[in-house]
Amino acid sequence: MSNTRVLITGANTGIGFATAKVLVQGGADVILACRNPDKAAEAQAELQKLGGKGTVDVIPLDLNSLDSVKAAAELINKRYDSLDVLINNAGIFGDALRFTEDGYEQQFGVNYVGPFLLTQLLLPALKRAKAGRIVHLSSIMHWLGNIKPESFRMTSGSYRAVAAYGQSKLANLLFSHALARQLVGTSVTSNALHPGGVDSEIYRDLPKYQYAVMRHFLIPTRRPAELIAQMAVGVEWAGRNGEYVSAHMPNWQSSRAKDAALADQLYQQSLEMVKAYL
Ligand SMILES: NC(=O)c1ccc[n+]([C@@H]2O[C@H](COP(=O)([O-])OP(=O)(O)OC[C@H]3O[C@@H](n4cnc5c(N)ncnc54)[C@H](OP(=O)(O)O)[C@@H]3O)[C@@H](O)[C@H]2O)c1
């Protein structure tokens, strides 16, 4: 992994932090893109103590704001001439209707719109690497999702937080697939995964009794971290493009996730949504 530069969003805790650990131990240069500077500094210090051969850098990134995404991408592009791997990991599991700074339903905005823009802005740097790789954290919950443009900004309809999470994770998977098709013939690949039901901070807002039951079925963060690290830098993943895998449960995809026309339509819509930042 020496001389391999990997950017992980939301890398200060959970699956992102566990992935950073595996990569740092393997000797990669890791960039932690995080919204909370104190948590990011703590994670950086802990990772540096592992004594890896590579560097551990921090970039401020709040996916709740497209201005912040743009600023983060500018900083990365200024600091580094190329990027080997982008891991779109950061995400939220909301419990109520909230909005991003740009007026998107928050789970759709943070989990999908922000990472979509970040990926677009970092594609040139990934193309400058010898073989760039993009890894998207989707979820088995994409089965609960449908793409409903009227719900992107909640201009109509009633709100169900779980369905909104499902929509954001379906959007991640559709994005990975559409991007993979566009990247055929380039040196960059795009793949997605379901990390499993993982014992991380994502369930912090669940009622305590619900979490107490649920945690018996959850796997430790190390399990998906090892799979993500393989997808990011493993030789066995060289050249693989457009796949969806799972660290825990079956990697079945919903019919909507396999709908190429839907994926291309969402991709074009998304370009339109972020065009002021491109
Ligand atoms: N855990 C599971 O069972 C599970 C299952 C399927 C898919 N996933 C997916 O796996 C990914 C990682 O989740 P996790 O379980 O590791 O969750 P987690 O422990 O809650 O970690 C999420 C990370 O995302 C960051 N984040 C949240 N909002 C952000 C924002 N606006 N801007 C930048 N960073 C932000 C968090 O930062 P803070 O620490 O500052 O909050 C944290 O670093 C997510 O995409 C999630 O949807 C998880």
Coordinates of C-alpha atoms and ligand atoms in Angstrom, one line a residue:
M1 CA 0.0 0.0 0.0
S2 CA 3.0 2.3 0.1
N3 CA 2.6 5.5 -2.0
T4 CA -1.1 4.9 -2.3
R5 CA -3.2 8.0 -1.4
V6 CA -6.6 7.2 0.0
L7 CA -9.3 9.7 0.9
I8 CA -12.0 8.5 3.3
T9 CA -15.0 10.7 4.2
G10 CA -16.4 10.4 7.7
A11 CA -13.2 8.7 8.9
N12 CA -13.1 9.8 12.5
T13 CA -15.4 6.9 13.8
G14 CA -17.3 3.8 12.8
I15 CA -16.5 2.0 9.5
G16 CA -14.5 4.9 8.2
F17 CA -12.1 4.9 11.1
A18 CA -11.8 1.1 11.1
T19 CA -11.0 1.3 7.4
A20 CA -8.4 4.1 8.0
K21 CA -6.8 1.8 10.6
V22 CA -6.4 -1.1 8.2
L23 CA -5.0 1.2 5.5
V24 CA -2.6 3.0 7.8
Q25 CA -1.3 -0.4 9.1
G26 CA -0.8 -1.4 5.5
G27 CA 1.4 1.7 4.8
A28 CA -1.1 3.8 2.8
D29 CA -1.2 7.6 2.9
V30 CA -4.6 8.4 4.3
I31 CA -6.6 11.6 4.2
L32 CA -9.4 11.9 6.7
A33 CA -12.2 14.1 5.4
C34 CA -14.3 15.0 8.5
R35 CA -16.8 17.6 9.7
N36 CA -15.8 17.9 13.3
P37 CA -12.2 19.2 13.7
D38 CA -11.7 17.9 17.3
K39 CA -12.9 14.4 16.4
A40 CA -10.7 14.5 13.3
A41 CA -7.6 15.5 15.3
E42 CA -8.3 12.7 17.8
A43 CA -8.6 10.1 15.1
Q44 CA -5.5 11.5 13.3
A45 CA -3.5 11.2 16.6
E46 CA -4.7 7.6 17.2
L47 CA -3.9 6.6 13.6
Q48 CA -0.5 8.1 13.8
K49 CA 0.3 6.1 16.9
L50 CA -0.1 2.9 14.8
G51 CA 3.3 3.7 13.3
G52 CA 2.3 3.2 9.6
K53 CA 4.8 4.1 6.9
G54 CA 2.4 6.6 5.3
T55 CA 1.0 10.0 6.3
V56 CA -2.3 10.8 8.0
D57 CA -3.8 14.1 6.8
V58 CA -7.0 15.8 7.7
I59 CA -9.3 17.8 5.4
P60 CA -12.4 19.6 6.8
L61 CA -15.6 18.4 5.0
D62 CA -19.2 18.9 5.9
L63 CA -21.4 17.1 3.4
N64 CA -24.4 19.1 4.7
S65 CA -23.1 22.0 2.7
L66 CA -22.1 22.1 -1.0
D67 CA -19.9 25.2 -0.3
S68 CA -18.0 23.0 2.2
V69 CA -17.7 20.1 -0.4
K70 CA -16.4 22.5 -3.0
A71 CA -13.9 24.0 -0.5
A72 CA -12.7 20.5 0.6
A73 CA -12.2 19.5 -3.0
E74 CA -10.3 22.7 -3.8
L75 CA -8.0 22.1 -0.8
I76 CA -7.4 18.4 -1.8
N77 CA -6.6 19.4 -5.4
K78 CA -4.3 22.2 -4.2
R79 CA -2.4 19.9 -1.7
Y80 CA -2.2 16.8 -3.9
D81 CA -1.7 16.3 -7.7
S82 CA -3.4 13.0 -7.7
L83 CA -5.6 10.7 -5.7
D84 CA -5.5 6.9 -5.9
V85 CA -8.7 6.1 -4.0
L86 CA -11.9 7.9 -2.9
I87 CA -14.0 6.1 -0.3
N88 CA -17.4 7.7 0.0
N89 CA -18.2 6.5 3.5
A90 CA -19.7 9.3 5.6
G91 CA -23.4 9.0 6.1
I92 CA -26.3 9.6 8.5
F93 CA -29.3 7.6 9.5
G94 CA -31.9 10.2 10.3
D95 CA -34.9 10.0 12.6
A96 CA -36.8 13.2 11.6
L97 CA -37.2 15.6 8.7
R98 CA -34.3 18.0 8.5
F99 CA -32.7 19.9 5.6
T100 CA -29.1 20.5 4.4
E101 CA -27.8 24.0 4.0
D102 CA -28.8 23.8 0.3
G103 CA -32.4 22.8 1.1
Y104 CA -32.2 19.0 0.4
E105 CA -33.8 16.4 2.7
Q106 CA -30.8 15.8 4.9
Q107 CA -30.3 12.1 4.4
F108 CA -30.5 12.5 0.6
G109 CA -28.2 15.6 0.8
V110 CA -25.5 14.3 3.1
N111 CA -25.5 10.7 2.0
Y112 CA -25.8 11.3 -1.7
V113 CA -25.8 14.9 -3.1
G114 CA -22.6 15.9 -1.2
P115 CA -20.7 12.8 -2.2
F116 CA -21.9 13.1 -5.8
L117 CA -20.4 16.6 -6.0
L118 CA -17.2 15.6 -4.2
T119 CA -16.7 12.7 -6.6
Q120 CA -17.2 14.9 -9.6
L121 CA -14.7 17.4 -8.3
L122 CA -12.1 14.7 -7.5
L123 CA -12.5 12.7 -10.7
P124 CA -9.6 14.6 -12.5
A125 CA -7.3 13.8 -9.6
L126 CA -8.4 10.1 -9.6
K127 CA -7.8 10.0 -13.4
R128 CA -4.2 11.4 -12.8
A129 CA -3.4 8.4 -10.6
K130 CA -2.1 5.2 -12.2
A131 CA -5.3 3.3 -11.4
G132 CA -7.9 5.3 -9.5
R133 CA -10.7 3.6 -7.5
I134 CA -13.9 4.9 -6.0
V135 CA -15.8 2.9 -3.3
H136 CA -19.3 3.8 -2.4
L137 CA -20.9 2.8 0.9
S138 CA -24.5 1.8 0.0
S139 CA -26.7 -0.5 2.1
I140 CA -29.1 -3.4 2.0
M141 CA -31.6 -0.7 3.0
H142 CA -31.5 0.4 -0.7
W143 CA -34.3 -2.1 -1.1
L144 CA -36.6 0.3 0.8
G145 CA -35.7 3.2 -1.4
N146 CA -37.4 4.6 -4.5
I147 CA -36.1 7.7 -6.4
K148 CA -38.7 10.4 -5.9
P149 CA -37.5 13.7 -7.1
E150 CA -40.3 15.6 -5.3
S151 CA -38.8 14.3 -2.0
F152 CA -35.3 15.5 -2.7
R153 CA -36.4 18.9 -1.3
M154 CA -39.7 17.6 0.2
T155 CA -41.8 19.7 -2.1
S156 CA -44.7 17.3 -1.6
G157 CA -45.6 14.1 0.2
S158 CA -45.3 12.8 3.7
Y159 CA -42.0 12.0 5.3
R160 CA -40.7 8.6 6.4
A161 CA -37.1 8.7 7.7
V162 CA -36.4 5.1 6.9
A163 CA -37.7 5.4 3.3
A164 CA -35.5 8.6 2.9
Y165 CA -32.5 6.7 4.1
G166 CA -33.4 3.9 1.7
Q167 CA -33.6 6.4 -1.1
S168 CA -30.2 7.9 -0.3
K169 CA -28.6 4.4 -0.3
L170 CA -30.3 3.5 -3.5
A171 CA -29.0 6.7 -5.0
N172 CA -25.4 5.7 -3.9
L173 CA -25.7 2.4 -5.7
L174 CA -27.3 3.9 -8.8
F175 CA -24.5 6.5 -8.9
S176 CA -21.8 3.8 -8.5
H177 CA -23.3 1.9 -11.5
A178 CA -23.8 4.9 -13.7
L179 CA -20.3 6.1 -13.0
A180 CA -18.8 2.7 -13.6
R181 CA -20.4 2.6 -17.1
Q182 CA -19.0 6.1 -17.9
L183 CA -15.5 5.1 -16.6
V184 CA -15.2 2.1 -18.9
G185 CA -12.0 2.6 -20.9
T186 CA -10.5 5.0 -18.3
S187 CA -8.0 4.0 -15.5
V188 CA -10.7 4.7 -12.8
T189 CA -13.2 2.2 -11.4
S190 CA -16.4 2.5 -9.3
N191 CA -17.7 -0.2 -7.0
A192 CA -20.2 -0.3 -4.1
L193 CA -20.9 -2.3 -1.0
H194 CA -23.3 -3.1 1.8
P195 CA -21.0 -3.2 4.9
G196 CA -23.4 -5.4 6.8
G197 CA -25.3 -4.5 10.0
V198 CA -22.4 -2.9 11.8
D199 CA -22.0 -1.8 15.4
S200 CA -21.1 1.8 14.9
E201 CA -22.3 5.2 16.0
I202 CA -24.9 5.4 13.2
Y203 CA -27.5 3.9 15.5
R204 CA -26.9 6.6 18.2
D205 CA -30.4 8.1 18.0
L206 CA -32.3 4.8 18.2
P207 CA -34.2 4.2 21.5
K208 CA -31.9 2.4 24.0
Y209 CA -34.1 -0.8 24.2
Q210 CA -34.1 -1.1 20.4
Y211 CA -30.3 -0.8 20.2
A212 CA -29.9 -3.2 23.0
V213 CA -31.7 -5.9 21.0
M214 CA -30.3 -5.0 17.7
R215 CA -26.6 -4.9 18.7
H216 CA -26.6 -8.7 19.1
F217 CA -27.0 -9.0 15.4
L218 CA -24.4 -6.4 14.4
I219 CA -20.9 -7.2 13.3
P220 CA -17.7 -5.3 14.4
T221 CA -16.5 -2.4 12.1
R222 CA -13.3 -4.4 11.4
R223 CA -15.3 -6.8 9.1
P224 CA -16.4 -4.2 6.5
A225 CA -13.2 -2.3 6.9
E226 CA -11.2 -5.3 5.7
L227 CA -13.5 -5.6 2.6
I228 CA -13.3 -1.9 1.9
A229 CA -9.5 -1.9 2.2
Q230 CA -9.4 -4.7 -0.4
M231 CA -11.7 -2.9 -2.7
A232 CA -9.6 0.2 -2.3
V233 CA -6.1 -1.1 -2.7
G234 CA -6.2 -5.0 -3.0
V235 CA -4.7 -6.6 -6.1
E236 CA -7.8 -8.8 -6.3
W237 CA -9.9 -5.7 -7.0
A238 CA -7.6 -4.3 -9.8
G239 CA -9.8 -3.5 -12.8
R240 CA -13.1 -4.6 -11.2
N241 CA -15.8 -2.1 -12.1
G242 CA -19.5 -1.7 -11.5
E243 CA -19.8 -4.4 -8.8
Y244 CA -21.9 -4.5 -5.6
V245 CA -20.7 -6.7 -2.8
S246 CA -21.6 -7.3 0.9
A247 CA -19.5 -7.8 4.0
H248 CA -22.2 -9.7 5.9
M249 CA -25.5 -10.3 4.2
P250 CA -26.4 -11.4 0.6
N251 CA -25.4 -8.8 -2.0
W252 CA -28.8 -9.0 -3.7
Q253 CA -29.8 -5.8 -5.5
S254 CA -33.3 -4.5 -5.9
S255 CA -34.7 -4.2 -9.5
R256 CA -34.5 -0.4 -9.1
A257 CA -30.8 -0.7 -8.3
K258 CA -30.3 -2.6 -11.6
D259 CA -32.3 -0.1 -13.7
A260 CA -29.6 1.5 -15.9
A261 CA -32.1 4.1 -17.3
L262 CA -33.0 5.2 -13.8
A263 CA -29.3 5.4 -12.9
D264 CA -28.5 7.6 -15.9
Q265 CA -31.5 9.8 -15.3
L266 CA -30.5 10.4 -11.7
Y267 CA -27.0 11.1 -12.8
Q268 CA -28.1 13.8 -15.2
Q269 CA -30.5 15.2 -12.6
S270 CA -27.7 15.3 -10.0
L271 CA -25.3 17.1 -12.4
E272 CA -28.0 19.7 -12.8
M273 CA -28.5 20.0 -9.0
V274 CA -24.8 20.7 -8.4
K275 CA -23.9 22.5 -11.6
A276 CA -23.3 25.8 -9.8
Y277 CA -20.3 24.1 -8.0
L278 CA -18.7 22.3 -11.0
Ligands
LIG1 N1 -23.6 0.7 10.4 C1 -24.3 0.0 9.6 O1 -25.0 -1.0 10.0 C2 -24.4 0.4 8.2 C3 -25.2 -0.4 7.3 C4 -25.3 -0.1 6.0 C5 -24.6 1.0 5.5 N2 -23.9 1.8 6.3 C6 -23.2 3.0 5.8 O2 -21.9 3.0 6.2 C7 -21.4 4.3 6.2 C8 -20.6 4.6 7.5 O3 -21.5 4.5 8.6 P1 -21.1 4.1 10.1 O4 -22.0 2.9 10.4 O5 -19.6 4.0 10.2 O6 -21.7 5.4 10.8 P2 -21.0 6.3 12.0 O7 -20.3 5.5 13.0 O8 -22.2 7.2 12.4 O9 -20.0 7.2 11.1 C9 -20.5 8.1 10.2 C10 -19.4 9.1 9.8 O10 -19.9 10.0 8.9 C11 -19.7 11.3 9.3 N3 -20.6 12.3 8.9 C12 -21.9 12.4 9.3 N4 -22.5 13.5 8.7 C13 -21.5 14.1 8.0 C14 -21.4 15.3 7.3 N5 -22.5 16.1 7.2 N6 -20.3 15.6 6.7 C15 -19.2 14.9 6.8 N7 -19.2 13.7 7.6 C16 -20.3 13.4 8.1 C17 -19.7 11.2 10.9 O11 -19.0 12.3 11.5 P3 -19.3 12.6 13.1 O12 -18.5 11.7 13.9 O13 -18.9 14.0 13.2 O14 -20.8 12.4 13.3 C18 -18.9 9.9 11.0 O15 -17.5 10.1 10.9 C19 -22.6 5.2 6.0 O16 -22.6 5.7 4.7 C20 -23.8 4.3 6.3 O17 -24.9 4.7 5.5 C21 -23.8 1.5 7.7

